[in-house]
Amino acid sequence: MTDKPTVPSAGLRRDMEILEVLAGHGDGRDADGFGVSWIAQRLGREKSQVSRALRALELEGMVERDPITRRYRLGWRLFALAARTQHARLVQVAAPYLRGLATAFDEDAYLCVLRGNLVLTLMSVPSSRVYHRVWEGVSVPLLMAAAGRSLVADWDDQRIRELLRVTTLPSGLDSAVSGTEEWLADLAHVRSCGYAVTEVELEDSKAGVSAPVRDHRGLITAAISMSVTRAHTAARLHEIGAAVGEAARQLSISLGLVPDGRPIMSPTEGSL
Amino acid sequence: MTDKPTVPSAGLRRDMEILEVLAGHGDGRDADGFGVSWIAQRLGREKSQVSRALRALELEGMVERDPITRRYRLGWRLFALAARTQHARLVQVAAPYLRGLATAFDEDAYLCVLRGNLVLTLMSVPSSRVYHRVWEGVSVPLLMAAAGRSLVADWDDQRIRELLRVTTLPSGLDSAVSGTEEWLADLAHVRSCGYAVTEVELEDSKAGVSAPVRDHRGLITAAISMSVTRAHTAARLHEIGAAVGEAARQLSISLGLVPDGRPIMSPTEGSL
DNA sequence: AAAACTAGGTGCGACTAGCGCAACAGTAGT
DNA sequence: ACTACTGTTGCGCTAGTCGCACCTAGTTTT
């Protein structure tokens, strides 16, 4: 099948699958870890293999085991490594801005980055409302997230068209995706006004606003976004949008962007 | 030699060593990653081996490569895995600490997080006393809870002022809220001593102590708090406060916080 | 109580993944 | 051009590890 050149991927792939299972789905309250057999069955692998792999991972601190329930969960080492990621650094800088937005408007605020054609949420600051879905660490299709428009704002038209052509969405979500030309117009709006507004966000009854965050080279490396209850008027949406745009601009400056000039380099590279 | 039981640790160990080097940099600001040869030499391994391993790790998203400098850094996947598990892990790991505090002082112990401008209690461990009000899942205004001070301890003064200005309290509870300047002084105390003390808690006849819990990114994600019967002397309040602070610190480390800003590994460290 | 069931761990042979060498390919400095 | 790097790759041989089967230990059933 996967006709690979000789890269040692077999063991690693297995370990990653295990870690992915242990991370859970983010939403499910699968709180207190998973047992060997369950994981093995879920992955369609031998119990023995999973058992041994988990022990090895435990030795390295990537997972830890509850001594009484014998269930595994992700370990301190993984978190320590994650903390040294550039994403972690970004989150630390961005945190105050997100908090400011969340408290100012009492709506959920997010920090997202682009990964392939998916939008990965790095951080979410919840509002005070009761129902709060955790999106941190979860990737969603680019077209579904409000942050998407901001993250690709610098792409040239051709690449956008390609993206829209290629992407397939879960059925029934087409309503969230407007036509190609509308998208291009939206991106122009982002570039000029500094923020994007989308009528439909991840959940129904939510609209979204977002704004691009640029690094010191002027490349878009992240986006701040907020999902706003639809009850709000369009005017308020734009009020929030302006605030989000301003926050993103401030954050960009914190990341080393020189404020005034437009040192925007050719967006051939989007990889963070 | 090392008499190993048959666990698949060879490849994993190598991968972990690589990740550790990439995270590494105990001291220097080596910002933009490391090259293959440098890593290989550092680990005393074959270049080819490191090259292939890194490519495999990159496929899994554990590391990222700067396309122009060809240097590797830790990847998004690590962050995503950690981020998704945070909340589940928080409750799981915090439980023993809360129980320890509750039994040590025979007072109720709580784990709280910030949601919008409200403090949400995720878990409560009752003391042995008869009357125990259940706060789990209940949100209270930030200003009313002892945990509030800890949860916003990292906010800058401006945002605190904004918060105090915006927040409106149920009437008759102003006694719990001291002046703005007093609040700022309190937060300074939290930052320096590691715990907060409030004279009035949710219920009358209760005082509160709390301490911030930081996740692997160093951000305050939760707070441990205890409500203490007012009968106790101020001295005891601070005794408990110190214990709560220490528990919060331990919990933070369990969550992957790298203690202090201290480089734990020097470049000459010998875990090779 | 024994039996039945489950959940995790282990011994060992067979087999293949991937290590190490060495040659190769880019890039930069002289 | 040559030299000195960097990172990649082809390939034979070896050791790491996969999978089966068999255990042990805990829990429920009869």
PDB file of C-alpha atoms in Angstrom, chain B residues 125-251:
ATOM      1  CA  VAL B 125     -14.460  18.433  47.769  1.00  0.00           C
ATOM      2  CA  PRO B 126     -16.475  18.777  50.934  1.00  0.00           C
ATOM      3  CA  SER B 127     -14.998  18.872  54.367  1.00  0.00           C
ATOM      4  CA  SER B 128     -16.418  16.725  57.101  1.00  0.00           C
ATOM      5  CA  ARG B 129     -18.697  19.427  58.378  1.00  0.00           C
ATOM      6  CA  VAL B 130     -22.339  18.888  58.033  1.00  0.00           C
ATOM      7  CA  TYR B 131     -23.374  21.831  55.987  1.00  0.00           C
ATOM      8  CA  HIS B 132     -21.889  21.677  52.584  1.00  0.00           C
ATOM      9  CA  ARG B 133     -23.285  23.760  49.844  1.00  0.00           C
ATOM     10  CA  VAL B 134     -22.673  22.299  46.407  1.00  0.00           C
ATOM     11  CA  TRP B 135     -21.151  24.789  44.046  1.00  0.00           C
ATOM     12  CA  GLU B 136     -20.179  22.441  41.242  1.00  0.00           C
ATOM     13  CA  GLY B 137     -21.319  23.722  37.900  1.00  0.00           C
ATOM     14  CA  VAL B 138     -22.415  26.980  39.446  1.00  0.00           C
ATOM     15  CA  SER B 139     -21.112  30.258  38.194  1.00  0.00           C
ATOM     16  CA  VAL B 140     -20.728  33.243  40.441  1.00  0.00           C
ATOM     17  CA  PRO B 141     -19.553  36.752  39.679  1.00  0.00           C
ATOM     18  CA  LEU B 142     -15.848  37.091  39.578  1.00  0.00           C
ATOM     19  CA  LEU B 143     -15.739  39.640  42.318  1.00  0.00           C
ATOM     20  CA  MET B 144     -17.605  37.482  44.770  1.00  0.00           C
ATOM     21  CA  ALA B 145     -15.428  34.426  44.765  1.00  0.00           C
ATOM     22  CA  ALA B 146     -12.080  34.075  46.398  1.00  0.00           C
ATOM     23  CA  ALA B 147     -10.952  32.230  43.306  1.00  0.00           C
ATOM     24  CA  GLY B 148     -11.644  35.327  41.260  1.00  0.00           C
ATOM     25  CA  ARG B 149      -8.574  37.132  42.472  1.00  0.00           C
ATOM     26  CA  SER B 150      -6.377  34.216  41.541  1.00  0.00           C
ATOM     27  CA  LEU B 151      -7.921  33.727  38.136  1.00  0.00           C
ATOM     28  CA  VAL B 152      -7.224  37.262  37.023  1.00  0.00           C
ATOM     29  CA  ALA B 153      -3.896  37.565  38.762  1.00  0.00           C
ATOM     30  CA  ASP B 154      -2.047  37.827  35.472  1.00  0.00           C
ATOM     31  CA  TRP B 155      -4.239  40.472  33.939  1.00  0.00           C
ATOM     32  CA  ASP B 156      -2.729  43.841  33.493  1.00  0.00           C
ATOM     33  CA  ASP B 157      -3.976  46.729  35.588  1.00  0.00           C
ATOM     34  CA  GLN B 158      -5.903  48.311  32.796  1.00  0.00           C
ATOM     35  CA  ARG B 159      -8.009  45.258  32.210  1.00  0.00           C
ATOM     36  CA  ILE B 160      -8.650  44.842  35.910  1.00  0.00           C
ATOM     37  CA  ARG B 161      -9.914  48.381  36.120  1.00  0.00           C
ATOM     38  CA  GLU B 162     -12.093  47.733  33.132  1.00  0.00           C
ATOM     39  CA  LEU B 163     -13.437  44.610  34.771  1.00  0.00           C
ATOM     40  CA  LEU B 164     -14.218  46.357  38.035  1.00  0.00           C
ATOM     41  CA  ARG B 165     -15.845  49.209  36.212  1.00  0.00           C
ATOM     42  CA  VAL B 166     -18.030  47.013  34.049  1.00  0.00           C
ATOM     43  CA  THR B 167     -19.094  44.464  36.575  1.00  0.00           C
ATOM     44  CA  THR B 168     -22.306  45.028  38.380  1.00  0.00           C
ATOM     45  CA  LEU B 169     -23.045  43.090  41.486  1.00  0.00           C
ATOM     46  CA  PRO B 170     -26.246  41.939  43.024  1.00  0.00           C
ATOM     47  CA  SER B 171     -27.209  44.584  45.503  1.00  0.00           C
ATOM     48  CA  GLY B 172     -26.137  44.271  49.068  1.00  0.00           C
ATOM     49  CA  LEU B 173     -22.960  42.476  48.303  1.00  0.00           C
ATOM     50  CA  ASP B 174     -20.730  45.445  47.958  1.00  0.00           C
ATOM     51  CA  SER B 175     -19.189  44.584  51.250  1.00  0.00           C
ATOM     52  CA  ALA B 176     -17.386  41.753  49.548  1.00  0.00           C
ATOM     53  CA  VAL B 177     -15.860  44.061  47.047  1.00  0.00           C
ATOM     54  CA  SER B 178     -13.191  46.370  48.151  1.00  0.00           C
ATOM     55  CA  GLY B 179     -11.978  49.325  46.191  1.00  0.00           C
ATOM     56  CA  THR B 180     -10.128  49.159  42.934  1.00  0.00           C
ATOM     57  CA  GLU B 181      -6.770  49.975  44.379  1.00  0.00           C
ATOM     58  CA  GLU B 182      -7.227  47.401  47.067  1.00  0.00           C
ATOM     59  CA  TRP B 183      -7.902  44.829  44.391  1.00  0.00           C
ATOM     60  CA  LEU B 184      -4.773  45.687  42.504  1.00  0.00           C
ATOM     61  CA  ALA B 185      -2.812  45.396  45.713  1.00  0.00           C
ATOM     62  CA  ASP B 186      -4.384  42.007  46.308  1.00  0.00           C
ATOM     63  CA  LEU B 187      -3.335  40.818  42.895  1.00  0.00           C
ATOM     64  CA  ALA B 188       0.194  41.931  43.542  1.00  0.00           C
ATOM     65  CA  HIS B 189       0.036  39.850  46.695  1.00  0.00           C
ATOM     66  CA  VAL B 190      -1.125  36.844  44.708  1.00  0.00           C
ATOM     67  CA  ARG B 191       1.719  37.213  42.278  1.00  0.00           C
ATOM     68  CA  SER B 192       4.307  37.504  44.991  1.00  0.00           C
ATOM     69  CA  CYS B 193       3.009  35.154  47.668  1.00  0.00           C
ATOM     70  CA  GLY B 194       1.205  32.701  45.406  1.00  0.00           C
ATOM     71  CA  TYR B 195      -2.172  32.903  47.086  1.00  0.00           C
ATOM     72  CA  ALA B 196      -5.016  35.304  47.701  1.00  0.00           C
ATOM     73  CA  VAL B 197      -6.965  35.913  50.877  1.00  0.00           C
ATOM     74  CA  THR B 198     -10.428  37.434  50.892  1.00  0.00           C
ATOM     75  CA  GLU B 199     -12.261  38.391  53.999  1.00  0.00           C
ATOM     76  CA  VAL B 200     -15.693  37.607  52.691  1.00  0.00           C
ATOM     77  CA  GLU B 201     -16.538  34.606  50.580  1.00  0.00           C
ATOM     78  CA  LEU B 202     -19.734  33.517  48.930  1.00  0.00           C
ATOM     79  CA  GLU B 203     -21.470  32.931  52.173  1.00  0.00           C
ATOM     80  CA  ASP B 204     -21.264  35.058  55.220  1.00  0.00           C
ATOM     81  CA  SER B 205     -19.230  33.635  58.012  1.00  0.00           C
ATOM     82  CA  LYS B 206     -16.768  32.393  55.465  1.00  0.00           C
ATOM     83  CA  ALA B 207     -13.458  33.782  54.405  1.00  0.00           C
ATOM     84  CA  GLY B 208     -11.701  32.558  51.322  1.00  0.00           C
ATOM     85  CA  VAL B 209      -8.225  31.692  50.186  1.00  0.00           C
ATOM     86  CA  SER B 210      -7.242  30.799  46.653  1.00  0.00           C
ATOM     87  CA  ALA B 211      -4.250  30.285  44.422  1.00  0.00           C
ATOM     88  CA  PRO B 212      -3.770  30.266  40.670  1.00  0.00           C
ATOM     89  CA  VAL B 213      -3.114  27.067  38.739  1.00  0.00           C
ATOM     90  CA  ARG B 214      -1.085  27.379  35.585  1.00  0.00           C
ATOM     91  CA  ASP B 215      -1.117  24.974  32.690  1.00  0.00           C
ATOM     92  CA  HIS B 216       1.815  23.848  30.619  1.00  0.00           C
ATOM     93  CA  ARG B 217       1.847  27.135  28.789  1.00  0.00           C
ATOM     94  CA  GLY B 218       2.218  29.114  31.962  1.00  0.00           C
ATOM     95  CA  LEU B 219      -1.235  30.589  31.626  1.00  0.00           C
ATOM     96  CA  ILE B 220      -3.577  30.660  34.570  1.00  0.00           C
ATOM     97  CA  THR B 221      -6.275  28.171  33.678  1.00  0.00           C
ATOM     98  CA  ALA B 222      -7.833  27.465  37.002  1.00  0.00           C
ATOM     99  CA  ALA B 223      -7.712  28.251  40.667  1.00  0.00           C
ATOM    100  CA  ILE B 224      -7.828  26.210  43.810  1.00  0.00           C
ATOM    101  CA  SER B 225      -9.803  27.867  46.531  1.00  0.00           C
ATOM    102  CA  MET B 226     -11.009  27.069  49.996  1.00  0.00           C
ATOM    103  CA  SER B 227     -13.699  28.704  52.002  1.00  0.00           C
ATOM    104  CA  VAL B 228     -12.724  28.934  55.613  1.00  0.00           C
ATOM    105  CA  THR B 229     -14.959  29.500  58.586  1.00  0.00           C
ATOM    106  CA  ARG B 230     -14.451  32.987  59.879  1.00  0.00           C
ATOM    107  CA  ALA B 231     -13.900  31.735  63.357  1.00  0.00           C
ATOM    108  CA  HIS B 232     -10.336  31.054  62.411  1.00  0.00           C
ATOM    109  CA  THR B 233      -7.698  33.593  63.108  1.00  0.00           C
ATOM    110  CA  ALA B 234      -5.980  35.541  60.385  1.00  0.00           C
ATOM    111  CA  ALA B 235      -2.847  33.581  61.107  1.00  0.00           C
ATOM    112  CA  ARG B 236      -4.553  30.331  60.305  1.00  0.00           C
ATOM    113  CA  LEU B 237      -5.996  31.878  57.175  1.00  0.00           C
ATOM    114  CA  HIS B 238      -2.516  32.534  55.942  1.00  0.00           C
ATOM    115  CA  GLU B 239      -1.354  29.125  56.985  1.00  0.00           C
ATOM    116  CA  ILE B 240      -4.081  27.626  54.847  1.00  0.00           C
ATOM    117  CA  GLY B 241      -3.298  30.102  52.116  1.00  0.00           C
ATOM    118  CA  ALA B 242       0.282  28.957  51.982  1.00  0.00           C
ATOM    119  CA  ALA B 243      -0.868  25.345  51.713  1.00  0.00           C
ATOM    120  CA  VAL B 244      -3.302  26.205  48.950  1.00  0.00           C
ATOM    121  CA  GLY B 245      -0.581  28.073  47.129  1.00  0.00           C
ATOM    122  CA  GLU B 246       1.760  25.149  47.413  1.00  0.00           C
ATOM    123  CA  ALA B 247      -0.910  22.733  46.218  1.00  0.00           C
ATOM    124  CA  ALA B 248      -1.609  24.968  43.249  1.00  0.00           C
ATOM    125  CA  ARG B 249       2.063  25.097  42.465  1.00  0.00           C
ATOM    126  CA  GLN B 250       2.384  21.331  42.603  1.00  0.00           C
ATOM    127  CA  LEU B 251      -0.697  20.943  40.474  1.00  0.00           C
TER     128      LEU B 251
END
